[in-house]
Short mmCIF file of C-alpha atoms and ligand atoms in Angstrom, two decimals:
data_model
loop_
_atom_site.label_atom_id
_atom_site.label_comp_id
_atom_site.label_asym_id
_atom_site.label_seq_id
_atom_site.Cartn_x
_atom_site.Cartn_y
_atom_site.Cartn_z
CA MET T 114 65.24 16.26 106.94
CA ILE T 115 66.94 19.04 108.96
CA ASP T 116 64.72 21.81 110.27
CA LEU T 117 65.84 24.91 108.39
CA SER T 118 62.98 27.24 109.27
CA LYS T 119 64.73 28.68 112.33
CA LEU T 120 67.84 29.63 110.32
CA PRO T 121 66.77 33.14 109.14
CA LYS T 122 65.90 34.11 112.72
CA ASP T 123 69.21 32.71 114.04
CA ALA T 124 71.12 34.46 111.24
CA GLU T 125 69.39 37.76 112.09
CA GLU T 126 70.36 37.52 115.76
CA ALA T 127 73.95 36.60 114.90
CA SER T 128 74.12 39.49 112.41
CA LEU T 129 72.88 42.01 114.94
CA ALA T 130 75.52 40.78 117.37
CA ALA T 131 78.23 41.48 114.76
CA SER T 132 79.53 45.01 115.04
CA THR T 133 82.22 44.97 112.34
CA VAL T 134 82.29 43.81 108.74
CA ASP T 135 84.82 41.12 109.72
CA GLU T 136 82.48 39.70 112.34
CA LEU T 137 79.66 39.77 109.84
CA VAL T 138 81.74 37.82 107.31
CA LYS T 139 82.05 35.08 109.97
CA VAL T 140 78.28 35.04 110.40
CA GLN T 141 77.90 34.81 106.66
CA ASN T 142 80.27 31.80 106.53
CA GLN T 143 78.44 30.17 109.39
CA PHE T 144 75.02 30.41 107.70
CA LEU T 145 75.87 30.30 104.00
CA GLY T 146 79.42 28.86 103.80
CA LYS T 147 80.52 25.40 102.69
CA LYS T 148 80.05 23.93 106.14
CA SER T 149 76.73 25.60 106.82
CA GLU T 150 73.55 23.69 107.54
CA LEU T 151 72.02 25.19 104.44
CA VAL T 152 74.71 23.78 102.15
CA ALA T 153 74.47 20.44 103.97
CA ALA T 154 70.72 20.44 103.34
CA LYS T 155 71.33 21.22 99.69
CA LYS T 156 73.70 18.27 99.42
CA ALA T 157 71.12 16.05 101.16
CA LEU T 158 68.55 16.88 98.47
CA GLY T 159 69.84 13.98 96.37
CA SER T 160 68.91 11.50 99.01
CA ILE T 161 65.27 12.49 99.47
CA PRO T 162 62.45 11.12 97.32
CA GLU T 163 62.25 12.80 93.95
CA SER T 164 58.65 13.90 94.50
CA GLU T 165 59.70 16.02 97.50
CA ARG T 166 62.89 17.30 95.97
CA ALA T 167 61.46 20.34 94.14
CA THR T 168 59.57 21.65 97.16
CA ALA T 169 62.54 21.09 99.46
CA GLY T 170 64.88 22.78 96.95
CA LYS T 171 62.53 25.75 96.68
CA GLU T 172 62.39 26.02 100.49
CA ILE T 173 66.21 25.94 100.75
CA ASN T 174 66.45 28.71 98.18
CA GLU T 175 63.93 30.91 99.94
CA ILE T 176 65.76 30.46 103.21
CA ARG T 177 69.09 31.29 101.56
CA VAL T 178 67.59 34.47 100.07
CA SER T 179 66.18 35.57 103.40
CA ILE T 180 69.48 34.88 105.22
CA GLU T 181 71.32 36.85 102.52
CA SER T 182 68.99 39.79 102.86
CA VAL T 183 69.33 39.80 106.65
CA ILE T 184 73.12 39.84 106.34
CA ASP T 185 73.15 42.47 103.57
CA LYS T 186 70.93 44.74 105.56
CA ARG T 187 73.26 44.45 108.54
CA ARG T 188 76.33 45.07 106.34
CA VAL T 189 74.92 48.40 105.20
CA GLU T 190 74.25 49.38 108.80
CA ILE T 191 77.74 48.42 109.93
CA GLU T 192 79.39 50.20 107.01
CA ASP T 193 77.43 53.36 107.68
CA THR T 194 78.53 53.45 111.30
CA GLU T 195 82.12 52.66 110.37
CA TRP T 196 82.22 55.54 107.87
CA GLU T 197 80.69 57.85 110.36
CA THR T 198 83.29 56.95 112.99
CA TYR T 199 86.04 57.29 110.41
CA PHE T 200 84.90 60.72 109.33
CA LEU T 201 84.45 61.95 112.86
CA ASN T 202 87.75 60.65 114.20
CA ASP T 203 90.33 60.21 111.51
CA VAL T 204 89.76 62.83 108.86
CA ALA T 205 91.35 66.27 109.01
CA ASP T 206 89.06 68.93 110.33
CA LEU T 207 88.89 71.28 107.42
CA THR T 208 87.34 74.02 109.49
CA GLU T 209 90.41 74.25 111.69
CA VAL T 210 92.53 77.34 110.95
CA LEU T 211 96.15 76.31 111.45
CA ASN T 212 97.91 79.26 109.93
CA PRO T 213 95.61 82.25 109.85
CA ILE T 214 96.20 84.15 106.62
CA THR T 215 97.02 87.72 107.48
CA ARG T 216 97.02 90.57 105.07
CA GLY T 217 100.36 92.27 104.50
CA HIS T 218 100.97 95.94 103.92
CA LEU T 219 103.37 98.15 102.04
CA HIS T 220 106.94 98.41 103.27
CA LEU T 221 107.80 101.39 105.43
CA ILE T 222 109.91 102.93 102.67
CA THR T 223 107.16 102.50 100.09
CA GLN T 224 104.67 104.10 102.46
CA ALA T 225 106.98 107.06 103.01
CA ARG T 226 107.66 107.37 99.30
CA ASP T 227 103.93 107.38 98.54
CA GLN T 228 103.29 110.00 101.22
CA LEU T 229 106.11 112.18 99.95
CA GLU T 230 104.70 111.98 96.45
CA ASP T 231 101.26 112.88 97.79
CA VAL T 232 102.58 115.92 99.65
CA PHE T 233 104.41 117.22 96.57
CA VAL T 234 101.59 116.41 94.18
CA GLY T 235 99.41 118.43 96.55
CA MET T 236 101.82 121.34 96.04
CA GLY T 237 101.51 121.10 92.25
CA PHE T 238 104.47 118.85 91.41
CA THR T 239 104.37 115.82 89.12
CA VAL T 240 106.35 112.62 89.66
CA ALA T 241 109.26 111.80 87.33
CA GLU T 242 111.45 108.73 87.04
CA GLY T 243 114.86 107.79 85.68
CA PRO T 244 116.96 104.65 85.28
CA GLU T 245 118.99 103.16 88.12
CA VAL T 246 121.93 102.50 85.80
CA GLU T 247 123.28 105.78 84.46
CA THR T 248 126.06 107.14 82.29
CA ALA T 249 128.70 109.58 83.48
CA TRP T 250 126.93 112.33 81.53
CA TYR T 251 123.73 112.13 83.58
CA ASN T 252 125.22 111.16 86.92
CA PHE T 253 128.07 113.73 86.77
CA GLU T 254 128.92 115.80 83.71
CA ALA T 255 125.59 117.42 82.92
CA LEU T 256 125.34 118.19 86.64
CA ASN T 257 128.47 120.33 86.31
CA ILE T 258 130.80 117.69 87.76
CA PRO T 259 133.51 117.12 85.09
CA ASP T 260 135.78 114.10 85.49
CA TRP T 261 138.58 116.13 87.08
CA HIS T 262 136.22 117.59 89.68
CA PRO T 263 137.01 116.62 93.28
CA ALA T 264 133.30 116.35 94.10
CA ARG T 265 133.16 113.12 92.10
CA GLY T 266 135.06 111.52 94.94
CA ASN T 267 132.22 112.34 97.36
CA PHE T 268 129.88 110.01 95.59
CA ASP T 269 131.63 106.65 96.25
CA THR T 270 130.35 105.46 92.93
CA ILE T 271 129.67 101.83 92.02
CA PHE T 272 130.78 101.51 88.39
CA VAL T 273 129.42 98.90 86.04
CA ASP T 274 131.85 97.05 83.81
CA LEU T 275 130.20 97.94 80.49
CA GLY T 276 132.40 99.56 77.85
CA GLU T 277 134.55 102.57 78.77
CA GLU T 278 136.05 102.79 82.21
CA GLU T 279 133.97 104.84 84.68
CA GLU T 280 131.35 105.48 82.00
CA VAL T 281 128.42 103.41 83.27
CA MET T 282 127.40 103.30 86.92
CA LEU T 283 124.62 102.67 89.40
CA ARG T 284 123.34 106.18 89.96
CA SER T 285 124.79 107.63 93.12
CA HIS T 286 121.95 110.14 93.55
CA THR T 287 118.58 110.96 92.01
CA SER T 288 119.93 114.24 90.56
CA PRO T 289 120.40 112.72 87.05
CA VAL T 290 116.58 112.72 86.79
CA GLN T 291 116.81 116.55 86.77
CA ILE T 292 118.82 116.35 83.56
CA ARG T 293 116.58 113.76 81.93
CA THR T 294 113.52 115.84 82.76
CA MET T 295 114.97 119.11 81.43
CA GLU T 296 116.04 117.35 78.23
CA GLU T 297 112.52 116.14 77.65
CA GLN T 298 110.30 118.89 78.98
CA ARG T 299 110.28 122.62 78.38
CA PRO T 300 109.87 124.85 81.46
CA PRO T 301 107.94 125.53 83.58
CA ILE T 302 108.95 122.34 85.35
CA TYR T 303 107.79 121.17 88.79
CA ILE T 304 108.81 117.59 89.46
CA VAL T 305 109.86 115.24 92.23
CA ALA T 306 111.74 112.04 91.46
CA PRO T 307 111.93 109.34 94.14
CA GLY T 308 114.08 106.29 93.53
CA ARG T 309 116.86 103.94 94.52
CA THR T 310 120.45 105.13 94.65
CA PHE T 311 123.73 103.30 95.26
CA ARG T 312 127.12 103.96 96.81
CA THR T 313 130.06 101.87 97.94
CA ASP T 314 129.23 102.52 101.63
CA SER T 315 129.23 99.43 103.80
CA ALA T 316 126.03 98.93 105.73
CA ASP T 317 126.06 100.19 109.31
CA ALA T 318 123.57 101.75 111.70
CA THR T 319 123.34 104.94 109.59
CA HIS T 320 124.36 103.81 106.06
CA LEU T 321 123.10 101.45 103.39
CA PRO T 322 124.86 100.78 100.08
CA ALA T 323 121.47 100.80 98.33
CA PHE T 324 119.22 103.53 99.62
CA ASN T 325 116.41 105.82 98.51
CA GLN T 326 116.36 109.49 97.67
CA ILE T 327 113.80 111.95 96.46
CA GLU T 328 114.83 114.74 94.12
CA GLY T 329 112.93 117.96 93.50
CA LEU T 330 113.29 120.36 90.59
CA VAL T 331 111.51 123.60 89.84
CA ILE T 332 112.26 125.68 86.74
CA ASP T 333 110.16 128.74 86.07
CA LYS T 334 110.45 132.49 85.67
CA GLY T 335 111.52 134.65 88.61
CA ILE T 336 112.19 131.75 91.00
CA THR T 337 114.26 132.74 94.06
CA MET T 338 115.94 131.16 97.08
CA GLY T 339 112.84 132.31 99.02
CA ASP T 340 110.69 129.96 96.94
CA LEU T 341 113.09 127.15 97.79
CA ALA T 342 113.01 127.86 101.53
CA GLY T 343 109.21 128.20 101.48
CA THR T 344 108.78 124.95 99.58
CA ILE T 345 110.98 123.04 102.00
CA ASP T 346 109.17 124.55 104.96
CA SER T 347 105.73 123.63 103.62
CA PHE T 348 106.86 120.14 102.76
CA VAL T 349 108.41 119.54 106.20
CA GLN T 350 105.25 120.70 107.95
CA ALA T 351 102.95 118.68 105.70
CA PHE T 352 105.03 115.57 106.25
CA PHE T 353 106.14 115.83 109.88
CA GLY T 354 103.57 118.21 111.37
CA GLU T 355 103.19 121.89 112.12
CA GLU T 356 105.62 121.86 115.04
CA VAL T 357 108.63 120.77 112.95
CA LYS T 358 110.83 123.58 111.62
CA SER T 359 113.36 123.61 108.79
CA ARG T 360 116.48 125.67 108.23
CA LEU T 361 119.02 126.14 105.43
CA ARG T 362 122.79 126.19 105.98
CA PRO T 363 125.29 127.34 103.33
CA SER T 364 126.96 124.44 101.58
CA TYR T 365 128.44 123.43 98.27
CA PHE T 366 127.19 121.30 95.40
CA PRO T 367 128.54 121.69 91.84
CA PHE T 368 125.02 121.65 90.37
CA THR T 369 123.60 124.51 92.46
CA GLU T 370 124.70 128.07 93.12
CA PRO T 371 124.17 129.11 95.83
CA SER T 372 123.92 125.75 97.57
CA ALA T 373 122.59 124.85 100.99
CA GLU T 374 121.96 121.92 103.24
CA PHE T 375 118.61 121.73 104.97
CA ASP T 376 117.95 120.52 108.47
CA ILE T 377 114.79 119.77 110.37
CA SER T 378 114.17 120.35 114.05
CA ARG T 379 114.00 117.44 116.48
CA PRO T 380 111.70 117.46 119.52
CA ASP T 381 114.73 118.01 121.80
CA GLY T 382 115.62 121.21 119.92
CA SER T 383 118.59 119.77 117.99
CA TRP T 384 118.75 119.72 114.18
CA LEU T 385 118.95 116.76 111.82
CA GLU T 386 120.51 117.15 108.40
CA LEU T 387 118.08 115.88 105.79
CA GLY T 388 119.47 116.85 102.38
CA GLY T 389 120.97 119.34 99.97
CA CYS T 390 119.44 122.04 97.84
CA GLY T 391 120.14 125.25 95.99
CA MET T 392 119.49 127.36 92.92
CA VAL T 393 120.11 125.35 89.76
CA HIS T 394 123.56 126.25 88.38
CA PRO T 395 123.45 128.14 85.04
CA ASN T 396 125.80 125.51 83.53
CA VAL T 397 123.28 122.79 84.31
CA LEU T 398 120.51 124.74 82.59
CA LYS T 399 122.76 125.33 79.57
CA ASN T 400 123.68 121.63 79.43
CA CYS T 401 119.98 120.94 78.95
CA GLY T 402 119.41 123.67 76.38
CA ILE T 403 117.61 126.01 78.76
CA ASP T 404 118.53 129.72 78.73
CA PRO T 405 119.59 130.76 82.26
CA GLU T 406 118.79 134.38 81.42
CA GLU T 407 115.16 133.49 80.88
CA TRP T 408 114.58 130.67 83.38
CA GLN T 409 115.66 130.06 86.96
CA GLY T 410 114.99 127.32 89.37
CA PHE T 411 115.85 125.41 92.50
CA ALA T 412 116.55 121.79 93.25
CA PHE T 413 116.75 119.64 96.35
CA GLY T 414 117.49 116.05 97.21
CA PHE T 415 117.35 114.02 100.39
CA GLY T 416 117.37 110.47 101.70
CA ILE T 417 114.05 108.75 102.26
CA ASP T 418 115.54 106.04 104.48
CA ARG T 419 117.00 108.66 106.73
CA LEU T 420 113.72 110.51 106.90
CA VAL T 421 111.93 107.30 107.85
CA SER T 422 114.47 106.45 110.51
CA MET T 423 114.07 109.96 111.96
CA ARG T 424 110.30 109.75 111.87
CA TYR T 425 110.13 106.40 113.67
CA GLN T 426 113.25 106.90 115.81
CA LEU T 427 114.93 103.77 114.44
CA ASP T 428 118.19 102.85 116.16
CA ASP T 429 119.54 101.06 113.13
CA ILE T 430 118.72 101.89 109.51
CA ARG T 431 119.52 98.28 108.50
CA GLU T 432 116.16 97.27 109.98
CA LEU T 433 114.69 98.65 106.77
CA VAL T 434 116.28 95.94 104.62
CA LEU T 435 116.49 92.95 106.95
CA ASN T 436 112.86 92.08 106.20
CA ASP T 437 112.17 90.81 109.67
CA ALA T 438 108.40 90.52 109.78
CA ARG T 439 108.35 91.28 113.51
CA PHE T 440 109.87 94.68 112.78
CA LEU T 441 107.88 95.44 109.62
CA ARG T 442 104.55 94.45 111.14
CA GLN T 443 104.73 97.41 113.53
CA PHE T 444 104.23 99.99 110.82
N1 LIG Y 724 122.47 114.83 94.95
C1 LIG Y 724 122.94 115.29 96.24
C2 LIG Y 724 123.47 114.12 97.05
O1 LIG Y 724 123.09 113.01 96.81
C3 LIG Y 724 121.81 115.94 97.01
C4 LIG Y 724 121.39 117.22 96.37
C5 LIG Y 724 122.00 118.39 96.74
C6 LIG Y 724 120.38 117.24 95.42
C7 LIG Y 724 121.63 119.59 96.17
C8 LIG Y 724 120.00 118.44 94.85
C9 LIG Y 724 120.64 119.62 95.24
O2 LIG Y 724 119.04 118.53 93.93
O3 LIG Y 724 120.24 120.78 94.70
O4 LIG Y 724 124.28 114.31 97.89
#
């Protein structure tokens, strides 16, 4: 009879020496596999006297169980360490911030538009809106620009191919919102209307084919050119600061009489043209069913993009639409 009693101890030592599951499988084969001493002893059972067979068989079983438990215990240990190593070395570190999420902000034009609205709302105006696609009536006719009028040519209009020729267009200014407002509201009216406008201009350092304007309209009793000048002055100071001055220069627009252009002062003492304005033409009031004998008013309109480029001293107005994050992030 082979001496099996030392096997569990030997198996334990061999198991402890194994540091991977593969090595442990070899140990398991050595002590429990087909060619192991234990299996040989089991086979030898047939050749020992029957009276001793049961005791010997029981002993073999107990030894097998204890070898198995030694190996199982070691397997758990090895697996634990292997998992630990795996987690520490091979798994992505979820606490690592690869691409820090940064919070965006409103576009420069939107910021300016909001601030303009705030300034005018502070002066008692409300904000009005109109569609970007307009008919000839709103974009031209009701504004006292009949189809034969040479001023139509100044607007470089982008027409839309919908029905009659030159009937539907992308609005070339925000002035049509004046008409829409007067059609819907009875005076007194105090509104500003910011929005996108379109012309056939090709983009260059000072022009964009799609740009932004803000329109103003006041209709009330006893309104004069002085109210217009005062309003523009207050707005310019609220928006740019106390040191910035404004001035009016005589000009011509079909929808105002008299008409003016307004400029603002630059730090170097020169003037920058910002927009047009004037007293609302009696024909425009009549076109909207308002009696010019009873009501008077003024209107103004200017480019927001231009105002922004003046405020931040931009060299090229196209920066506003290129959407280069390095540029936009600065504001
Ligand atoms: N709509 C004119 C333009 O785009 C600007 C303008 C001039 C608006 C005079 C007005 C105004 O309201 O009174 O060139």
